[in-house]
XYZ file of C-alpha atoms in Angstrom:
556
model
C -184.405 -175.981 -99.459
C -187.632 -176.239 -97.401
C -187.343 -179.102 -94.690
C -190.957 -178.540 -93.716
C -193.113 -181.891 -94.430
C -196.762 -181.199 -95.847
C -199.626 -183.086 -94.368
C -202.542 -184.547 -96.357
C -204.880 -181.895 -94.699
C -205.935 -179.394 -97.226
C -205.594 -176.624 -94.900
C -201.622 -177.045 -94.614
C -201.637 -175.774 -98.190
C -203.357 -172.472 -97.409
C -201.257 -169.403 -97.113
C -200.591 -168.502 -93.681
C -202.002 -165.241 -91.950
C -201.473 -162.331 -92.935
C -201.544 -162.986 -96.443
C -205.081 -164.079 -97.564
C -206.122 -160.936 -98.950
C -203.458 -161.596 -101.826
C -205.736 -164.507 -103.071
C -209.055 -163.983 -101.964
C -210.473 -166.825 -104.151
C -208.319 -169.624 -102.664
C -210.905 -171.393 -100.730
C -213.380 -171.357 -103.747
C -210.391 -172.548 -105.750
C -209.726 -175.409 -103.210
C -213.395 -176.542 -102.723
C -213.691 -176.746 -106.676
C -210.426 -178.772 -106.824
C -211.883 -180.905 -104.118
C -215.063 -181.350 -106.161
C -213.341 -182.149 -109.340
C -211.063 -184.687 -107.461
C -214.155 -186.638 -105.810
C -215.558 -186.648 -109.319
C -212.741 -188.435 -110.636
C -212.569 -191.016 -108.057
C -215.987 -192.010 -108.826
C -215.624 -191.810 -112.518
C -215.478 -194.655 -115.149
C -211.713 -195.158 -116.388
C -212.413 -192.938 -119.525
C -214.193 -190.202 -117.675
C -211.368 -190.273 -115.099
C -208.648 -189.729 -117.833
C -210.441 -186.929 -119.211
C -211.280 -185.323 -115.808
C -207.661 -185.657 -114.980
C -206.578 -183.774 -117.790
C -209.150 -181.058 -116.780
C -207.348 -181.048 -113.285
C -203.917 -180.736 -114.945
C -204.850 -177.711 -117.113
C -207.596 -175.584 -115.485
C -207.714 -174.210 -112.000
C -209.798 -171.787 -109.739
C -213.523 -171.523 -109.961
C -213.703 -172.898 -113.352
C -212.350 -176.070 -112.580
C -215.754 -177.824 -112.443
C -217.223 -176.155 -115.559
C -216.909 -177.714 -118.945
C -214.510 -175.992 -121.295
C -215.636 -174.318 -124.554
C -213.120 -173.932 -127.282
C -212.600 -170.280 -126.253
C -212.258 -170.946 -122.361
C -209.862 -174.012 -123.222
C -207.604 -171.553 -125.229
C -207.731 -168.381 -122.455
C -207.935 -170.207 -119.092
C -204.952 -172.694 -118.684
C -203.932 -171.942 -115.080
C -202.776 -174.971 -113.495
C -205.282 -176.783 -111.100
C -205.179 -176.829 -107.276
C -204.581 -180.539 -107.464
C -201.354 -179.731 -109.569
C -200.211 -177.022 -107.421
C -200.647 -179.227 -104.335
C -198.568 -181.839 -106.086
C -195.841 -179.017 -106.657
C -196.046 -178.119 -103.024
C -195.573 -181.840 -101.923
C -192.568 -182.178 -104.386
C -191.117 -178.738 -102.993
C -190.997 -180.678 -99.498
C -188.785 -183.317 -101.049
C -185.335 -183.717 -102.462
C -185.735 -184.170 -106.308
C -183.851 -186.881 -108.167
C -180.913 -185.117 -109.869
C -181.068 -187.750 -112.727
C -184.663 -187.113 -112.987
C -184.114 -183.319 -113.018
C -181.727 -183.748 -115.477
C -183.701 -186.040 -117.951
C -186.428 -183.555 -117.759
C -184.208 -180.451 -118.259
C -182.790 -182.328 -121.418
C -186.306 -182.384 -122.911
C -186.910 -178.851 -122.172
C -183.676 -177.654 -123.565
C -183.934 -179.631 -126.789
C -187.283 -178.060 -127.702
C -187.526 -174.615 -126.236
C -184.117 -173.465 -126.666
C -183.954 -174.367 -130.510
C -187.393 -172.674 -130.967
C -186.534 -169.575 -129.357
C -183.084 -169.277 -131.400
C -184.836 -169.940 -134.542
C -187.496 -167.203 -133.578
C -184.835 -164.899 -132.842
C -183.137 -165.173 -136.080
C -186.346 -164.215 -137.849
C -186.854 -161.438 -135.430
C -183.657 -159.952 -136.306
C -183.519 -160.703 -139.999
C -187.034 -159.243 -140.213
C -185.888 -155.694 -138.401
C -182.855 -155.325 -140.670
C -184.245 -156.090 -143.946
C -184.904 -152.391 -144.661
C -181.168 -151.758 -144.337
C -180.307 -154.484 -147.147
C -183.030 -153.014 -149.500
C -181.309 -149.618 -149.142
C -178.395 -151.131 -150.762
C -180.466 -152.388 -153.854
C -182.072 -149.100 -155.161
C -184.853 -149.238 -152.600
C -184.501 -145.543 -152.119
C -184.669 -144.663 -155.739
C -187.563 -147.179 -156.578
C -189.740 -145.447 -153.780
C -188.359 -142.030 -154.394
C -187.039 -141.528 -151.035
C -186.008 -137.813 -150.195
C -184.326 -135.939 -147.081
C -185.224 -137.686 -143.820
C -187.554 -140.219 -145.570
C -185.342 -143.218 -145.126
C -184.777 -142.187 -141.175
C -188.602 -141.844 -140.866
C -188.716 -145.268 -142.300
C -186.594 -146.685 -139.838
C -188.233 -144.948 -136.901
C -192.003 -145.593 -137.873
C -191.468 -149.139 -136.965
C -190.566 -148.510 -133.726
C -193.511 -146.099 -133.346
C -195.858 -148.916 -134.157
C -193.875 -150.846 -131.671
C -194.332 -148.227 -129.035
C -198.176 -147.640 -129.772
C -198.784 -151.258 -129.157
C -196.169 -152.236 -126.442
C -198.373 -151.634 -123.360
C -201.666 -153.112 -124.614
C -199.934 -155.911 -126.520
C -197.620 -156.568 -123.490
C -200.902 -156.586 -120.992
C -202.232 -159.172 -123.065
C -199.336 -161.537 -122.190
C -201.083 -161.640 -118.556
C -204.106 -163.202 -120.302
C -203.281 -165.213 -123.336
C -201.258 -168.244 -123.715
C -197.674 -167.307 -124.433
C -196.719 -169.714 -127.001
C -200.000 -169.159 -128.991
C -199.898 -165.614 -128.631
C -195.920 -165.474 -129.870
C -196.892 -167.930 -132.675
C -199.751 -165.640 -134.010
C -197.635 -162.458 -133.996
C -194.603 -164.275 -135.637
C -197.110 -165.163 -138.775
C -198.104 -161.677 -138.964
C -194.524 -160.535 -139.141
C -193.933 -162.462 -142.042
C -197.283 -161.395 -143.648
C -196.527 -157.698 -143.220
C -193.117 -158.444 -144.527
C -194.344 -159.613 -147.598
C -196.863 -156.913 -147.843
C -194.081 -154.409 -148.008
C -192.682 -155.896 -151.074
C -195.746 -154.259 -152.786
C -195.099 -150.864 -151.735
C -195.198 -148.309 -154.604
C -194.201 -145.176 -152.702
C -193.124 -143.900 -149.508
C -196.673 -143.624 -148.006
C -197.290 -147.441 -148.532
C -194.239 -148.468 -146.842
C -194.667 -146.035 -143.927
C -198.168 -147.741 -143.274
C -196.593 -151.450 -143.570
C -193.632 -150.767 -141.453
C -195.928 -149.188 -138.660
C -197.998 -152.229 -138.615
C -195.165 -154.473 -138.704
C -193.804 -152.879 -135.587
C -196.991 -153.402 -133.714
C -196.878 -156.944 -134.287
C -193.113 -157.157 -133.214
C -193.607 -155.121 -130.008
C -194.287 -158.296 -127.976
C -191.375 -160.243 -129.306
C -188.707 -159.700 -126.760
C -191.157 -159.707 -123.555
C -192.699 -163.097 -124.933
C -189.191 -164.510 -125.230
C -188.039 -163.519 -121.761
C -191.483 -164.798 -120.259
C -191.163 -168.052 -121.961
C -187.827 -168.541 -120.800
C -188.517 -167.560 -117.096
C -191.409 -170.088 -117.206
C -189.476 -172.983 -118.047
C -185.846 -172.385 -116.713
C -184.469 -171.529 -113.174
C -183.136 -168.144 -112.442
C -179.472 -169.445 -112.658
C -180.411 -171.051 -115.990
C -182.086 -167.984 -117.365
C -178.911 -165.842 -118.477
C -177.264 -168.826 -120.503
C -180.561 -169.737 -122.058
C -181.191 -166.095 -123.079
C -177.827 -165.986 -124.323
C -178.260 -169.080 -126.745
C -181.499 -167.761 -128.307
C -180.153 -164.145 -128.598
C -177.209 -165.534 -130.250
C -179.747 -165.799 -133.141
C -179.085 -162.116 -133.333
C -175.670 -162.548 -134.644
C -176.582 -165.641 -136.915
C -179.656 -163.222 -138.194
C -177.061 -160.725 -139.258
C -174.903 -163.228 -140.859
C -177.705 -165.006 -142.573
C -179.212 -161.694 -143.683
C -175.920 -160.635 -145.313
C -175.692 -163.984 -147.084
C -179.211 -163.542 -148.166
C -178.608 -160.233 -149.569
C -175.536 -161.438 -151.334
C -177.669 -164.171 -153.119
C -180.691 -161.985 -153.797
C -178.122 -159.487 -155.419
C -177.558 -162.138 -158.074
C -181.295 -162.832 -158.819
C -181.989 -161.559 -162.378
C -185.767 -161.635 -162.038
C -188.495 -159.385 -163.263
C -188.801 -157.524 -159.771
C -186.158 -155.469 -158.062
C -183.699 -157.254 -155.642
C -185.006 -155.730 -152.739
C -188.584 -156.940 -153.468
C -187.215 -160.636 -153.339
C -185.623 -159.717 -149.992
C -189.015 -158.877 -148.435
C -190.752 -161.728 -149.921
C -188.588 -164.496 -149.472
C -187.981 -163.688 -145.671
C -191.600 -162.866 -144.960
C -192.692 -166.291 -146.516
C -190.276 -168.532 -144.535
C -190.923 -166.659 -141.240
C -194.647 -167.128 -141.552
C -194.202 -170.750 -142.467
C -192.096 -171.306 -138.993
C -194.635 -169.547 -137.140
C -196.990 -172.399 -137.780
C -194.530 -175.080 -136.815
C -193.642 -173.067 -133.738
C -197.540 -172.902 -132.783
C -197.590 -176.660 -133.091
C -194.468 -177.560 -131.419
C -194.326 -175.271 -128.288
C -196.513 -175.590 -125.310
C -197.827 -172.621 -123.439
C -196.885 -173.885 -119.968
C -195.218 -176.891 -118.210
C -198.698 -178.000 -117.103
C -199.937 -178.007 -120.666
C -196.912 -179.660 -122.468
C -197.976 -182.799 -124.305
C -194.441 -184.046 -124.426
C -194.247 -184.230 -120.304
C -196.081 -186.443 -118.341
C -197.719 -185.396 -115.014
C -194.751 -186.103 -112.866
C -192.325 -184.631 -115.149
C -194.587 -181.345 -115.027
C -194.410 -181.091 -111.440
C -190.469 -181.543 -111.412
C -190.157 -178.920 -113.961
C -191.751 -176.414 -111.640
C -190.671 -177.768 -108.481
C -186.964 -177.506 -109.451
C -187.402 -173.833 -109.531
C -188.099 -173.703 -105.814
C -185.000 -171.794 -104.851
C -185.711 -168.949 -107.108
C -188.542 -167.705 -104.572
C -190.883 -167.161 -107.617
C -194.550 -168.196 -107.317
C -196.742 -170.169 -109.638
C -197.384 -167.983 -112.452
C -201.077 -166.920 -113.151
C -202.614 -165.445 -116.129
C -204.388 -162.376 -114.382
C -204.015 -158.726 -114.016
C -203.240 -157.534 -110.487
C -203.876 -153.816 -109.760
C -201.732 -154.116 -106.609
C -198.699 -155.098 -108.766
C -199.525 -152.587 -111.138
C -199.261 -149.682 -108.456
C -195.947 -151.269 -106.978
C -194.481 -151.149 -110.550
C -195.240 -147.364 -110.923
C -193.602 -146.792 -107.705
C -190.167 -148.807 -108.516
C -187.459 -146.862 -109.259
C -185.689 -149.954 -110.911
C -188.554 -150.066 -113.403
C -187.519 -146.504 -114.623
C -184.061 -147.490 -114.828
C -184.926 -150.580 -117.047
C -186.491 -147.984 -119.201
C -183.365 -146.095 -119.429
C -181.274 -149.194 -119.992
C -183.359 -149.945 -122.939
C -183.254 -146.438 -124.272
C -179.715 -145.634 -123.950
C -178.690 -149.265 -125.270
C -180.787 -149.048 -128.185
C -180.082 -145.259 -129.632
C -176.915 -146.748 -131.206
C -179.024 -149.813 -132.287
C -181.590 -148.109 -133.864
C -179.036 -146.218 -135.795
C -176.523 -149.107 -136.602
C -179.174 -151.541 -137.471
C -180.582 -149.140 -140.209
C -177.628 -147.263 -141.373
C -174.608 -149.801 -140.501
C -174.670 -151.176 -143.935
C -174.675 -147.512 -145.495
C -171.833 -146.545 -143.032
C -169.901 -149.534 -144.316
C -170.417 -148.695 -147.889
C -169.016 -145.430 -146.997
C -165.601 -146.993 -146.091
C -165.343 -147.640 -149.940
C -166.791 -151.337 -150.141
C -169.062 -152.228 -153.270
C -172.769 -153.200 -152.347
C -172.295 -157.002 -152.671
C -168.808 -156.893 -150.390
C -171.036 -154.836 -147.772
C -173.543 -157.835 -147.663
C -170.696 -160.365 -147.133
C -168.882 -158.184 -144.407
C -171.984 -158.690 -142.486
C -171.021 -162.337 -142.111
C -168.028 -161.880 -139.999
C -169.953 -159.097 -138.048
C -172.581 -161.406 -137.129
C -170.388 -164.207 -136.196
C -168.449 -161.884 -133.995
C -171.639 -160.885 -132.269
C -172.668 -164.559 -131.673
C -169.073 -165.362 -130.174
C -169.272 -162.191 -127.820
C -173.162 -163.301 -126.750
C -171.734 -167.120 -125.976
C -168.209 -165.845 -124.248
C -170.644 -163.425 -122.244
C -172.956 -166.089 -120.851
C -170.039 -168.504 -120.325
C -168.238 -165.880 -118.003
C -171.548 -165.123 -116.297
C -172.113 -168.803 -115.630
C -168.518 -169.114 -114.136
C -168.666 -166.027 -112.090
C -172.458 -166.353 -110.790
C -171.347 -166.985 -107.443
C -169.505 -163.666 -107.205
C -172.749 -161.688 -108.207
C -171.009 -159.362 -110.426
C -173.306 -159.480 -113.501
C -173.817 -155.696 -113.628
C -170.192 -155.289 -113.467
C -169.640 -157.492 -116.589
C -172.276 -155.610 -118.317
C -170.456 -152.329 -117.626
C -167.145 -153.827 -118.784
C -168.439 -155.028 -122.074
C -170.039 -151.783 -122.809
C -166.607 -150.183 -122.536
C -165.699 -152.013 -125.737
C -168.735 -150.588 -127.648
C -167.648 -146.983 -126.378
C -163.998 -147.818 -127.988
C -165.757 -149.181 -131.055
C -167.626 -145.887 -131.794
C -164.642 -143.835 -130.832
C -162.514 -145.623 -133.581
C -165.266 -145.035 -136.148
C -165.535 -141.499 -135.197
C -162.135 -140.258 -134.794
C -159.967 -142.336 -137.126
C -159.641 -142.200 -140.957
C -158.361 -145.556 -142.179
C -160.870 -148.235 -143.611
C -159.172 -150.914 -141.180
C -159.503 -149.031 -137.760
C -162.873 -148.017 -138.616
C -164.050 -151.349 -139.630
C -162.606 -152.875 -136.341
C -164.494 -150.126 -134.513
C -167.679 -151.268 -136.291
C -167.090 -154.928 -135.355
C -166.403 -153.757 -131.554
C -169.774 -152.093 -131.422
C -171.298 -155.622 -131.793
C -170.287 -156.153 -128.330
C -173.442 -154.456 -127.111
C -175.490 -157.486 -127.935
C -173.778 -159.596 -125.162
C -174.527 -156.723 -122.767
C -178.354 -156.736 -123.564
C -178.324 -160.448 -123.023
C -177.293 -159.860 -119.544
C -179.663 -157.013 -119.239
C -182.702 -159.150 -120.147
C -181.638 -161.762 -117.729
C -181.805 -159.042 -115.036
C -185.709 -158.326 -115.917
C -186.379 -162.205 -116.043
C -184.598 -162.986 -112.805
C -184.861 -159.949 -110.772
C -188.686 -159.105 -110.852
C -191.388 -161.210 -108.998
C -195.023 -161.067 -109.475
C -196.672 -162.000 -112.907
C -197.986 -158.862 -113.568
C -195.101 -156.828 -112.479
C -192.843 -159.049 -114.500
C -194.820 -158.189 -117.697
C -194.861 -154.641 -116.978
C -191.137 -154.620 -116.200
C -190.639 -156.448 -119.370
C -192.720 -153.766 -121.085
C -190.803 -150.858 -119.517
C -187.603 -151.938 -120.923
C -188.678 -152.605 -124.079
C -190.492 -149.108 -124.184
C -187.053 -147.802 -123.776
C -185.832 -150.010 -126.596
C -188.902 -148.744 -129.041
C -187.944 -144.925 -127.845
C -184.119 -145.325 -128.513
C -184.751 -147.060 -131.812
C -187.076 -144.136 -132.727
C -184.492 -141.537 -131.756
C -181.358 -143.041 -132.915
C -181.860 -143.008 -136.653
C -182.274 -139.201 -136.846
C -178.622 -138.637 -135.370
C -177.522 -139.858 -138.743
C -177.904 -136.791 -140.994
C -178.176 -137.040 -144.484
C -176.082 -133.876 -145.058
C -173.014 -136.199 -143.346
C -173.701 -139.293 -145.602
C -171.548 -141.322 -146.170
C -169.395 -140.587 -142.838
C -172.240 -139.896 -140.548
C -169.828 -138.496 -137.922
C -172.457 -136.894 -135.841
C -174.409 -140.065 -135.419
C -171.494 -142.038 -134.536
C -170.585 -139.538 -131.809
C -174.221 -139.845 -130.420
C -173.904 -143.406 -130.353
C -170.845 -143.439 -128.424
C -172.377 -140.947 -125.652
C -175.196 -143.047 -125.546
C -173.131 -145.988 -124.688
C -171.386 -144.087 -121.868
C -174.704 -143.133 -120.277
C -175.651 -146.843 -120.401
C -172.637 -147.559 -118.109
C -174.086 -145.244 -115.603
C -177.677 -146.730 -115.501
C -175.901 -150.310 -115.136
C -174.104 -149.125 -111.907
C -177.280 -147.529 -110.818
C -179.036 -150.820 -111.176
C -176.417 -152.423 -109.152
C -176.773 -150.146 -106.277
C -180.697 -150.848 -106.195
C -179.823 -154.589 -106.091
C -176.994 -154.830 -103.702
C -178.637 -152.459 -100.775
C -182.209 -154.550 -100.568
C -179.873 -157.713 -100.589
C -177.902 -156.686 -97.613
C -181.018 -155.165 -95.725
C -182.822 -158.594 -96.202
C -179.837 -160.644 -95.151
C -179.526 -158.363 -92.136
C -183.164 -158.939 -90.988
C -182.853 -162.685 -91.550
C -179.739 -162.725 -89.403
C -181.420 -160.849 -86.568
C -184.539 -163.396 -86.719
C -187.221 -160.787 -87.714
C -188.590 -163.054 -90.586
C -189.574 -166.699 -90.998
C -189.384 -168.644 -94.024
C -193.137 -169.840 -95.181
C -192.925 -172.109 -98.378
C -196.815 -172.486 -98.630
C -197.064 -168.657 -99.346
C -194.292 -168.940 -101.940
C -196.256 -171.788 -103.891
C -199.552 -170.362 -103.831
C -199.429 -166.433 -103.753
C -198.395 -164.526 -106.632
C -195.989 -162.256 -104.744
C -193.678 -159.541 -106.388
C -189.896 -159.085 -105.296
C -190.612 -156.398 -102.795
C -193.395 -158.381 -101.160
C -191.232 -161.620 -100.903
C -188.621 -160.835 -98.441
C -186.876 -164.112 -99.426
C -186.239 -162.734 -102.864
C -182.720 -162.034 -103.758
C -181.594 -159.755 -106.478
C -178.957 -160.751 -108.845
C -176.257 -157.906 -108.993
């Protein structure tokens, strides 16, 4: 913890040399903050309250300007006055009871909201696999690789929009941006119910994939904004457990829809019902969830300061919604970014296959259509339990810094699962193998926390998230084509490809560990030799990357 005490002189909050080039507008920002503060001191009570809201929400060159509707939406950076209060809080010991009270508020709103988001996110993506059980292929006259194409086109849309969609995260308010996209998920899911042929479904699936491209990066960014680096793996695990609940809920919904005797085909009801509820939830999400701690209506000024100050030991900087090209260049040169991509790719070749063909594989074991939907309930439950167990073990062993080793160990379970599916013949061992493959979801939870906790710099963090999810998209595109129509319902080649992909994933995880451990050792050595000095002001005011900030330590 910083023990240096800040003085009232404004110069005390400036970045120390040689860092001013990183934020060339800082002097102007500070003067704007001063001007606004002076105005507040001379205003009437009503004017003062309004101006204080402006100080709380808007910073930089715009602090003294009136906010139009569009500027109010787009420019929500914290003001210099607010950042100064955070710096002052960083120089003191926070009251643990106050921190606990603030965190309780955050947990009870942010975590349940993201959990529900993820339920819809996964149910939306797997609706196609349930539709395939209910004459979907027959009604749309699907032949050959048409179903494989429908599985992949979703992620082609995702891939097309991944970079531009995620770059917008550096500009638009996170919660509003996510809510709009969730609303559009639901709209285009309902639109898919109107498909009359394969061409219609291809177009609608492509557009749906575009709007879902920003989902996981948004979830990770929101988690990184509200929670400390130590808390992030647990929080990500909580909302990612919505994956398993989504699978179980999808199976239950599929079973119920299978008994509907309406005028429409069962698979059309699947798209309509899930899409409508998803869009309704998006409206609730947009109303309840703030875009940042300093804009939260349910936090007072002091609570917002505590929310940010409690993250002082993360060695992260104040998030600012702007694109920084020096961070873009650093990202391109960082080998870890490419390993994040490969991690996303190898983890999702099996996911793209099993999320779309899993129900068909189980049906090939000899189960009826409705029983297949019911068997997804224990599968989803197992996934949720594995996720919770993984975050519990990670929490208990965080001091050992062995997160990547835990990831590699759990991935071995998925390799065993695919081996049972590929090389055994009995129904029971193959079904057990299928359930074991669900362990991979626990691994991906820990992988997401590596990105959110091991990347510094607003722009670099957004691009790193984009990299892993580009890998996710490509893996999900490739995966379905390994399941050959000629091998239905066994799909042995596809299952072996999934097994090999999981084995490659283990190698990538170990490669990342090497890239984390070595810099940590080198930086510790420099500090022990006295080559570097700690500067808390730079960490508060300058948007540094993990490479620029030598105080940064990677979670390995």
